[in-house]
Coordinates of C-alpha atoms in Angstrom, one line a residue:
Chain A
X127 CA 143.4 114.9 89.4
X128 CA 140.4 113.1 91.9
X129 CA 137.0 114.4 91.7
X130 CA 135.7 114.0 94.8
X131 CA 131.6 114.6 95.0
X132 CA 129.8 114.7 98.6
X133 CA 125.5 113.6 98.7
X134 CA 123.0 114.5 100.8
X135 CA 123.6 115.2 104.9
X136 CA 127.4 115.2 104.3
X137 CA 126.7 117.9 101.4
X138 CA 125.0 119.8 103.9
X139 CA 127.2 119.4 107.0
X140 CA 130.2 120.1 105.2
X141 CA 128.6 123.3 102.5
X142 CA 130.7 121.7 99.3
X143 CA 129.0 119.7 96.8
X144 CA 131.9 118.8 94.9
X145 CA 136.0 119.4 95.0
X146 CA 139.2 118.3 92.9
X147 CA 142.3 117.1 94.4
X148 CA 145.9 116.9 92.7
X149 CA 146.4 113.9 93.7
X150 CA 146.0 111.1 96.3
X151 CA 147.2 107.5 95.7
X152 CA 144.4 106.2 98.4
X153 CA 141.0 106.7 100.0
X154 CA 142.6 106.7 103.4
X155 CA 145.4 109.1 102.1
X156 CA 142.8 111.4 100.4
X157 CA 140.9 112.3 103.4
X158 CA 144.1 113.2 105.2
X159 CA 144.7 115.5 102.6
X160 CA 141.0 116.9 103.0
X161 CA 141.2 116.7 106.7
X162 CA 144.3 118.9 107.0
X163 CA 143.1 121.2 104.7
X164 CA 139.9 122.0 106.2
X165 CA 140.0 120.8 109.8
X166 CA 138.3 118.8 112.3
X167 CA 135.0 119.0 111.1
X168 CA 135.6 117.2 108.3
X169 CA 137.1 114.5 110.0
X170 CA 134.1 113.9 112.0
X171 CA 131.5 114.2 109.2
X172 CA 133.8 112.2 106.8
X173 CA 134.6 109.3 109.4
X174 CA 131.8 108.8 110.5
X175 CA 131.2 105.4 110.9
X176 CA 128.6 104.3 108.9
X177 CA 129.9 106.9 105.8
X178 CA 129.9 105.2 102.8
X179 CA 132.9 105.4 99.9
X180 CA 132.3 104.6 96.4
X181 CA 135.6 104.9 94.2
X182 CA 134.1 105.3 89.9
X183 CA 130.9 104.4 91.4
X184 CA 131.3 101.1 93.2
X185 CA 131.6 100.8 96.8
X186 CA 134.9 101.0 98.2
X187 CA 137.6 100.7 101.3
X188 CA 139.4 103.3 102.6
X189 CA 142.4 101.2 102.1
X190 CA 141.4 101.6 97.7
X191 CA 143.8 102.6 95.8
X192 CA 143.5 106.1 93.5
X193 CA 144.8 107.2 90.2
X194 CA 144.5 109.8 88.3
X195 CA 141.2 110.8 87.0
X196 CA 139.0 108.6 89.8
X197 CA 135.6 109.9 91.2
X198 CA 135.6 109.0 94.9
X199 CA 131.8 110.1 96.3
X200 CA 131.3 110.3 100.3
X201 CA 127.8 109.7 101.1
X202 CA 124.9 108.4 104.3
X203 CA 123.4 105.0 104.2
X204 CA 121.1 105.2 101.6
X205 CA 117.6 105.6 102.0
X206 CA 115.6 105.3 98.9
X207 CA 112.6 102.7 97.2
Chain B
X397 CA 112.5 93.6 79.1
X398 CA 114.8 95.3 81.6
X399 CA 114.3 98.8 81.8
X400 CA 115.5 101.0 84.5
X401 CA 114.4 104.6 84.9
X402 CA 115.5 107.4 87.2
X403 CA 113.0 110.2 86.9
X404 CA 111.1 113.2 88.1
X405 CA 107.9 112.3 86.4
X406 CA 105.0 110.3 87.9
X407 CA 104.7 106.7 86.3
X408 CA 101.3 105.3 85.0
X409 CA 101.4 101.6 86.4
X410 CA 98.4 100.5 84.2
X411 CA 100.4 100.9 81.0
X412 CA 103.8 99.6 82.8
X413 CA 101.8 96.5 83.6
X414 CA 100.4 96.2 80.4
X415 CA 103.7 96.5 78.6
X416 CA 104.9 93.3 80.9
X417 CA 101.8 91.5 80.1
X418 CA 102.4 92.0 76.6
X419 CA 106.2 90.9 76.4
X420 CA 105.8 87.2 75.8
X421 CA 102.6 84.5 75.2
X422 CA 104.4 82.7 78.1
X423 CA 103.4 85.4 81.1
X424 CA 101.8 83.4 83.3
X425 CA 102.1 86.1 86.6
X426 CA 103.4 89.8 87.0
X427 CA 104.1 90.8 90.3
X428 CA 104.1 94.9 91.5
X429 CA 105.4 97.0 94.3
X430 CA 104.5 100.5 94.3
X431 CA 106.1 102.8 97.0
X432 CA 104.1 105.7 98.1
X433 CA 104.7 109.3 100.1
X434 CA 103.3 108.6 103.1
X435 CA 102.5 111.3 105.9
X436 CA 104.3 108.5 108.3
X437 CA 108.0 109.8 109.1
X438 CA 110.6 107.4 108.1
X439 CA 112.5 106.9 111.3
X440 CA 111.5 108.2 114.7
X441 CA 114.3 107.2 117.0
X442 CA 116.1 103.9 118.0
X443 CA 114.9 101.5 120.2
X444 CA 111.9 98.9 119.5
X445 CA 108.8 100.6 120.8
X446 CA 109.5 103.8 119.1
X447 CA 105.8 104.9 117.9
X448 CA 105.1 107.4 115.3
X449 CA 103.7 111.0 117.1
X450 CA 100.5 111.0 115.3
X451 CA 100.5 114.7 116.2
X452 CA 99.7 116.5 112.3
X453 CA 102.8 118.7 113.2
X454 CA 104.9 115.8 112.6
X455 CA 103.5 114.2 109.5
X456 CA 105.1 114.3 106.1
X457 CA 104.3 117.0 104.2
X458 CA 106.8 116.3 101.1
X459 CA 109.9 114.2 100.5
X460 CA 113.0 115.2 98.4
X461 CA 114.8 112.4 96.6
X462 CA 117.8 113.2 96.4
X463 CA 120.3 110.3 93.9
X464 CA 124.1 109.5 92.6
X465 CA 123.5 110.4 88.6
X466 CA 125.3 107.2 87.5
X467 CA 125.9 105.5 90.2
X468 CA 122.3 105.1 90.7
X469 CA 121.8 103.7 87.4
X470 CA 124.6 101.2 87.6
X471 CA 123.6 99.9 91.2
X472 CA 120.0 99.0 89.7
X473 CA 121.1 97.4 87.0
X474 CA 123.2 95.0 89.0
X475 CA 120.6 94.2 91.4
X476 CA 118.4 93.5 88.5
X477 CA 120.7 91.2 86.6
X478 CA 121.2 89.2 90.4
X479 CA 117.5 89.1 90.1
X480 CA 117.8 87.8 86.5
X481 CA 120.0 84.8 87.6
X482 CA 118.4 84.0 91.0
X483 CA 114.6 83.5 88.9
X484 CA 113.2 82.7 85.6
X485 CA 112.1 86.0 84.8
X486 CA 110.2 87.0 81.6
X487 CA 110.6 90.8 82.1
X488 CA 111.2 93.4 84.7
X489 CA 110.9 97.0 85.0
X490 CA 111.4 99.6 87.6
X491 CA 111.1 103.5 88.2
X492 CA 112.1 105.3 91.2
X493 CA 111.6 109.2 91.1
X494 CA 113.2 112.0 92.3
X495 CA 112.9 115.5 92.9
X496 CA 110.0 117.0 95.2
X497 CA 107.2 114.8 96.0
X498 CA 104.6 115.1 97.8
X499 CA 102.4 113.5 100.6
X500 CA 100.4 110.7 98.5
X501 CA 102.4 110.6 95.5
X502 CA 104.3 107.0 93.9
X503 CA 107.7 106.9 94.8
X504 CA 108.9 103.6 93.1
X505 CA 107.3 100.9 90.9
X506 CA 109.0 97.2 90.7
X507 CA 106.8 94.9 87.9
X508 CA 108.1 91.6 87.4
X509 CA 106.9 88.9 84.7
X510 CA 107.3 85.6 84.9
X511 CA 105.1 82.0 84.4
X512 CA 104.4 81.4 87.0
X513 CA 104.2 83.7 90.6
X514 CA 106.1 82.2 93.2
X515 CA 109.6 83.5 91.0
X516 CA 107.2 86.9 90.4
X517 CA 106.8 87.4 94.2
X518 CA 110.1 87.0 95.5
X519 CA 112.1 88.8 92.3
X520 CA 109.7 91.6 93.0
X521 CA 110.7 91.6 97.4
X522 CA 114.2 90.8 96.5
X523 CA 114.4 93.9 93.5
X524 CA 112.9 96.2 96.9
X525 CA 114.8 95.1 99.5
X526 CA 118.2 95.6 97.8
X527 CA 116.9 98.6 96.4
X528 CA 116.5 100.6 99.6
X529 CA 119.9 98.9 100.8
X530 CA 122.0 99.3 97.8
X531 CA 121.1 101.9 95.4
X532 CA 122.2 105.3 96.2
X533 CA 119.2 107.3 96.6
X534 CA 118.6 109.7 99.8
X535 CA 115.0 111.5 101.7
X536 CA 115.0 114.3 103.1
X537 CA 111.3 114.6 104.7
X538 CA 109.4 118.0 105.8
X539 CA 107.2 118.3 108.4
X540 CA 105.2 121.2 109.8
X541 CA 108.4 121.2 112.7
X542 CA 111.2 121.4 109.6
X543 CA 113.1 119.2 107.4
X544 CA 115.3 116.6 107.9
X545 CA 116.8 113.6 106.5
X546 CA 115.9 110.2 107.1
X547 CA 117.9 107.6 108.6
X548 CA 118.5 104.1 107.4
X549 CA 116.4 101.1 108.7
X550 CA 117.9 98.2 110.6
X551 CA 114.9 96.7 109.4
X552 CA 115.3 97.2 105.7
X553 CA 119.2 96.2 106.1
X554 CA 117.7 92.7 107.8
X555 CA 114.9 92.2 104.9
X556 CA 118.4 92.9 102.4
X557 CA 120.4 89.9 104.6
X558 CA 117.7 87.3 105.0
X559 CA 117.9 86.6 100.9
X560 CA 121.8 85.8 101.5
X561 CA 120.9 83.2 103.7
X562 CA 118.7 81.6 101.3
X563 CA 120.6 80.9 98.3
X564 CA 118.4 78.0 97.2
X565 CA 115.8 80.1 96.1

Protein backbone atom coordinates (compact mmCIF):
# COMPACT_ATOMS: atom_id res chain seq x y z
CA UNK A 1 0.00 0.00 0.00
CA UNK A 2 1.36 3.88 -1.02
CA UNK A 3 -0.17 6.76 0.77
CA UNK A 4 -0.13 9.38 -1.46
CA UNK A 5 -1.07 13.00 0.26
CA UNK A 6 -1.62 16.21 -2.10
CA UNK A 7 -0.85 20.20 -0.33
CA UNK A 8 -2.09 23.27 -1.03
CA UNK A 9 -3.17 24.46 -4.95
CA UNK A 10 -2.84 20.77 -6.04
CA UNK A 11 -5.31 19.81 -3.02
CA UNK A 12 -7.50 22.23 -4.35
CA UNK A 13 -7.34 21.71 -8.16
CA UNK A 14 -7.60 18.16 -7.83
CA UNK A 15 -10.63 18.10 -4.57
CA UNK A 16 -8.55 14.99 -2.76
CA UNK A 17 -6.43 15.63 0.14
CA UNK A 18 -5.17 12.23 0.42
CA UNK A 19 -5.58 8.54 -1.46
CA UNK A 20 -4.07 4.92 -1.04
CA UNK A 21 -2.78 2.92 -3.92
CA UNK A 22 -2.14 -0.98 -3.96
CA UNK A 23 0.78 -0.68 -5.27
CA UNK A 24 3.23 1.08 -7.58
CA UNK A 25 6.92 0.12 -7.81
CA UNK A 26 7.81 4.01 -9.01
CA UNK A 27 6.93 7.65 -8.93
CA UNK A 28 6.62 7.77 -12.65
CA UNK A 29 4.63 4.43 -12.55
CA UNK A 30 2.27 5.71 -9.80
CA UNK A 31 0.96 8.65 -11.57
CA UNK A 32 0.14 6.56 -14.49
CA UNK A 33 -1.85 4.61 -12.32
CA UNK A 34 -3.49 7.91 -10.92
CA UNK A 35 -3.73 9.43 -14.29
CA UNK A 36 -5.71 6.53 -15.91
CA UNK A 37 -7.86 6.34 -13.12
CA UNK A 38 -8.98 9.81 -13.04
CA UNK A 39 -8.15 11.39 -16.32
CA UNK A 40 -6.56 14.27 -17.94
CA UNK A 41 -6.79 16.64 -15.40
CA UNK A 42 -4.72 15.06 -13.23
CA UNK A 43 -2.09 14.72 -15.59
CA UNK A 44 -1.87 18.43 -16.04
CA UNK A 45 -2.05 19.47 -12.36
CA UNK A 46 0.34 16.55 -11.36
CA UNK A 47 2.95 17.27 -14.25
CA UNK A 48 3.12 20.31 -13.92
CA UNK A 49 6.45 21.38 -14.22
CA UNK A 50 7.58 22.89 -11.36
CA UNK A 51 5.41 20.12 -9.03
CA UNK A 52 7.36 18.96 -6.45
CA UNK A 53 7.67 14.94 -5.19
CA UNK A 54 8.73 14.05 -1.92
CA UNK A 55 8.96 10.08 -1.43
CA UNK A 56 8.83 9.50 3.16
CA UNK A 57 9.39 13.05 3.22
CA UNK A 58 12.52 13.87 1.22
CA UNK A 59 12.51 15.17 -2.14
CA UNK A 60 12.40 12.83 -4.87
CA UNK A 61 12.54 11.93 -8.88
CA UNK A 62 9.89 10.59 -10.68
CA UNK A 63 12.20 7.92 -11.76
CA UNK A 64 12.24 6.83 -7.37
CA UNK A 65 11.54 3.74 -6.63
CA UNK A 66 8.32 2.62 -4.28
CA UNK A 67 7.62 -0.08 -1.84
CA UNK A 68 5.19 -0.98 0.18
CA UNK A 69 4.18 1.31 2.88
CA UNK A 70 5.86 4.73 1.19
CA UNK A 71 4.24 8.18 1.59
CA UNK A 72 4.72 10.01 -1.78
CA UNK A 73 3.27 13.88 -1.28
CA UNK A 74 2.63 16.01 -4.58
CA UNK A 75 2.99 19.63 -3.77
CA UNK A 76 3.71 23.70 -5.39
CA UNK A 77 6.97 25.34 -4.83
CA UNK A 78 6.97 26.20 -1.47
CA UNK A 79 6.23 29.44 -0.19
CA UNK A 80 6.76 29.94 3.49
CA UNK A 81 9.26 32.12 6.19
CA UNK B 1 20.18 25.11 21.77
CA UNK B 2 18.39 24.02 18.67
CA UNK B 3 14.84 24.17 18.90
CA UNK B 4 12.46 24.07 16.08
CA UNK B 5 8.70 24.89 16.45
CA UNK B 6 5.82 24.65 14.07
CA UNK B 7 2.91 26.40 15.65
CA UNK B 8 -0.28 28.34 15.55
CA UNK B 9 0.51 30.49 18.43
CA UNK B 10 2.20 33.92 18.36
CA UNK B 11 5.92 33.86 19.66
CA UNK B 12 7.20 36.49 22.33
CA UNK B 13 10.75 37.45 20.75
CA UNK B 14 11.83 39.21 24.08
CA UNK B 15 11.87 35.97 25.98
CA UNK B 16 13.27 33.88 22.84
CA UNK B 17 16.08 36.35 22.80
CA UNK B 18 16.63 36.21 26.24
CA UNK B 19 16.71 32.42 26.42
CA UNK B 20 19.72 32.68 23.54
CA UNK B 21 21.44 35.26 25.58
CA UNK B 22 21.33 33.19 28.49
CA UNK B 23 22.72 29.79 26.82
CA UNK B 24 26.35 30.28 27.38
CA UNK B 25 28.90 33.06 29.21
CA UNK B 26 30.50 32.97 25.67
CA UNK B 27 27.51 34.93 23.59
CA UNK B 28 29.16 37.49 22.26
CA UNK B 29 26.12 38.45 19.31
CA UNK B 30 22.54 37.05 18.65
CA UNK B 31 21.21 37.86 15.49
CA UNK B 32 17.03 37.96 14.60
CA UNK B 33 14.81 37.83 11.60
CA UNK B 34 11.20 38.23 12.23
CA UNK B 35 8.75 37.83 9.26
CA UNK B 36 5.63 39.76 9.41
CA UNK B 37 1.97 39.70 7.56
CA UNK B 38 2.29 42.41 5.51
CA UNK B 39 -0.75 44.11 3.47
CA UNK B 40 1.92 43.83 0.42
CA UNK B 41 0.80 40.81 -1.95
CA UNK B 42 3.37 38.23 -2.34
CA UNK B 43 3.67 37.97 -6.05
CA UNK B 44 2.06 40.32 -8.56
CA UNK B 45 2.95 38.86 -11.96
CA UNK B 46 6.29 38.07 -13.83
CA UNK B 47 8.31 40.41 -15.36
CA UNK B 48 10.81 43.05 -13.62
CA UNK B 49 8.76 46.17 -13.30
CA UNK B 50 5.81 44.46 -11.84
CA UNK B 51 4.66 47.09 -9.05
CA UNK B 52 2.36 46.34 -6.23
CA UNK B 53 -1.48 48.00 -7.04
CA UNK B 54 -1.56 50.06 -4.03
CA UNK B 55 -5.32 50.04 -4.60
CA UNK B 56 -6.76 48.86 -0.60
CA UNK B 57 -8.79 46.32 -2.72
CA UNK B 58 -5.74 44.46 -3.24
CA UNK B 59 -3.92 44.48 -0.03
CA UNK B 60 -3.64 41.55 2.36
CA UNK B 61 -6.13 41.12 4.54
CA UNK B 62 -4.94 37.65 6.12
CA UNK B 63 -2.66 34.78 5.15
CA UNK B 64 -3.24 30.94 5.70
CA UNK B 65 -0.17 28.87 6.32
CA UNK B 66 -0.72 25.98 5.18
CA UNK B 67 2.56 22.98 6.04
CA UNK B 68 3.74 19.14 5.49
CA UNK B 69 3.18 17.80 9.37
CA UNK B 70 6.58 16.04 9.39
CA UNK B 71 8.09 16.82 6.58
CA UNK B 72 8.15 20.36 7.69
CA UNK B 73 9.93 19.48 10.85
CA UNK B 74 12.55 17.32 9.25
CA UNK B 75 13.36 19.95 6.38
CA UNK B 76 14.17 22.52 9.31
CA UNK B 77 16.16 20.58 11.15
CA UNK B 78 18.44 19.82 8.28
CA UNK B 79 18.85 23.26 7.22
CA UNK B 80 19.71 23.98 10.77
CA UNK B 81 22.34 21.35 11.22
CA UNK B 82 23.89 22.83 7.50
CA UNK B 83 23.81 25.99 9.50
CA UNK B 84 25.52 24.23 12.49
CA UNK B 85 28.48 23.10 10.27
CA UNK B 86 28.83 26.14 7.96
CA UNK B 87 29.32 28.66 11.49
CA UNK B 88 30.36 28.45 15.03
CA UNK B 89 27.11 28.79 16.41
CA UNK B 90 26.33 28.90 20.19
CA UNK B 91 22.47 28.44 19.79
CA UNK B 92 19.63 28.81 17.36
CA UNK B 93 16.11 28.77 17.40
CA UNK B 94 13.25 29.25 15.05
CA UNK B 95 9.32 29.36 14.89
CA UNK B 96 7.33 29.57 11.90
CA UNK B 97 3.39 29.59 12.47
CA UNK B 98 0.56 28.47 10.82
CA UNK B 99 -2.95 28.59 10.65
CA UNK B 100 -4.90 32.03 9.93
CA UNK B 101 -2.96 35.15 10.38
CA UNK B 102 -3.61 38.23 10.01
CA UNK B 103 -2.45 41.63 8.38
CA UNK B 104 0.38 42.72 11.03
CA UNK B 105 0.92 39.60 12.74
CA UNK B 106 4.85 37.56 13.05
CA UNK B 107 5.05 35.00 10.76
CA UNK B 108 8.54 33.48 11.51
CA UNK B 109 11.38 34.21 14.03
CA UNK B 110 15.12 33.03 13.26
CA UNK B 111 17.60 33.95 16.60
CA UNK B 112 20.96 32.88 16.30
CA UNK B 113 23.85 33.02 19.08
CA UNK B 114 27.16 33.13 18.52
CA UNK B 115 30.64 35.25 19.67
CA UNK B 116 30.89 37.07 17.64
CA UNK B 117 28.29 38.60 14.73
CA UNK B 118 29.61 38.19 11.41
CA UNK B 119 28.81 34.05 11.89
CA UNK B 120 25.28 35.48 13.72
CA UNK B 121 24.41 37.52 10.53
CA UNK B 122 24.92 35.15 7.88
CA UNK B 123 23.60 31.84 9.92
CA UNK B 124 20.51 33.96 10.55
CA UNK B 125 20.17 35.04 6.20
CA UNK B 126 21.28 31.54 5.38
CA UNK B 127 18.56 29.76 8.08
CA UNK B 128 15.75 32.36 5.88
CA UNK B 129 16.81 31.91 2.67
CA UNK B 130 16.69 28.09 2.71
CA UNK B 131 13.77 28.33 4.66
CA UNK B 132 11.43 29.93 2.09
CA UNK B 133 13.18 27.63 -0.53
CA UNK B 134 13.18 24.32 1.14
CA UNK B 135 10.86 23.80 3.92
CA UNK B 136 7.48 22.85 2.88
CA UNK B 137 5.24 25.55 3.98
CA UNK B 138 2.44 27.22 1.55
CA UNK B 139 0.22 31.06 1.62
CA UNK B 140 -2.66 31.41 0.56
CA UNK B 141 -3.36 35.41 0.78
CA UNK B 142 -6.96 37.22 0.88
CA UNK B 143 -7.66 40.24 -0.45
CA UNK B 144 -10.78 42.35 -0.61
CA UNK B 145 -10.92 40.79 -4.58
CA UNK B 146 -10.56 36.92 -3.17
CA UNK B 147 -8.09 34.49 -2.16
CA UNK B 148 -5.41 33.03 -3.79
CA UNK B 149 -2.16 31.35 -3.42
CA UNK B 150 1.09 32.80 -3.74
CA UNK B 151 3.64 31.95 -6.06
CA UNK B 152 7.30 31.22 -5.49
CA UNK B 153 9.96 33.97 -5.91
CA UNK B 154 12.81 33.79 -8.46
CA UNK B 155 14.16 36.15 -6.10
CA UNK B 156 14.12 34.02 -2.96
CA UNK B 157 15.33 30.87 -5.15
CA UNK B 158 18.48 33.33 -6.20
CA UNK B 159 19.10 34.51 -2.32
CA UNK B 160 18.93 30.28 -1.62
CA UNK B 161 21.75 29.75 -4.66
CA UNK B 162 24.15 32.59 -3.98
CA UNK B 163 25.22 30.68 -0.46
CA UNK B 164 26.20 27.58 -2.80
CA UNK B 165 28.59 29.59 -4.53
CA UNK B 166 30.25 30.66 -1.53
CA UNK B 167 31.37 27.67 0.30
CA UNK B 168 34.20 29.50 2.11
CA UNK B 169 32.07 31.15 4.33
Amino acid sequence: MINVLFFARIREQLGVAQLTIERADSVAQLLEHLVAKNGDVWAEVLCAPNVIVAVNQEVAEHTSELHNGDEVAFFPPVTGG
Amino acid sequence: MNEVSVQIEDFDTGVETTRLRALSAHTGAIATFIGVVSENVGVISEGIGAVSDSNENSRIVSLYLEHYPGMTEKSIAAIVQQTQQRWPLLGVRVIHRIGELQRGEQIVFVGVSSRHRGAAFDACEFIMDYLKTRAPFWKKETTQNGVHWVDARASDCAAAKRWESNDSA
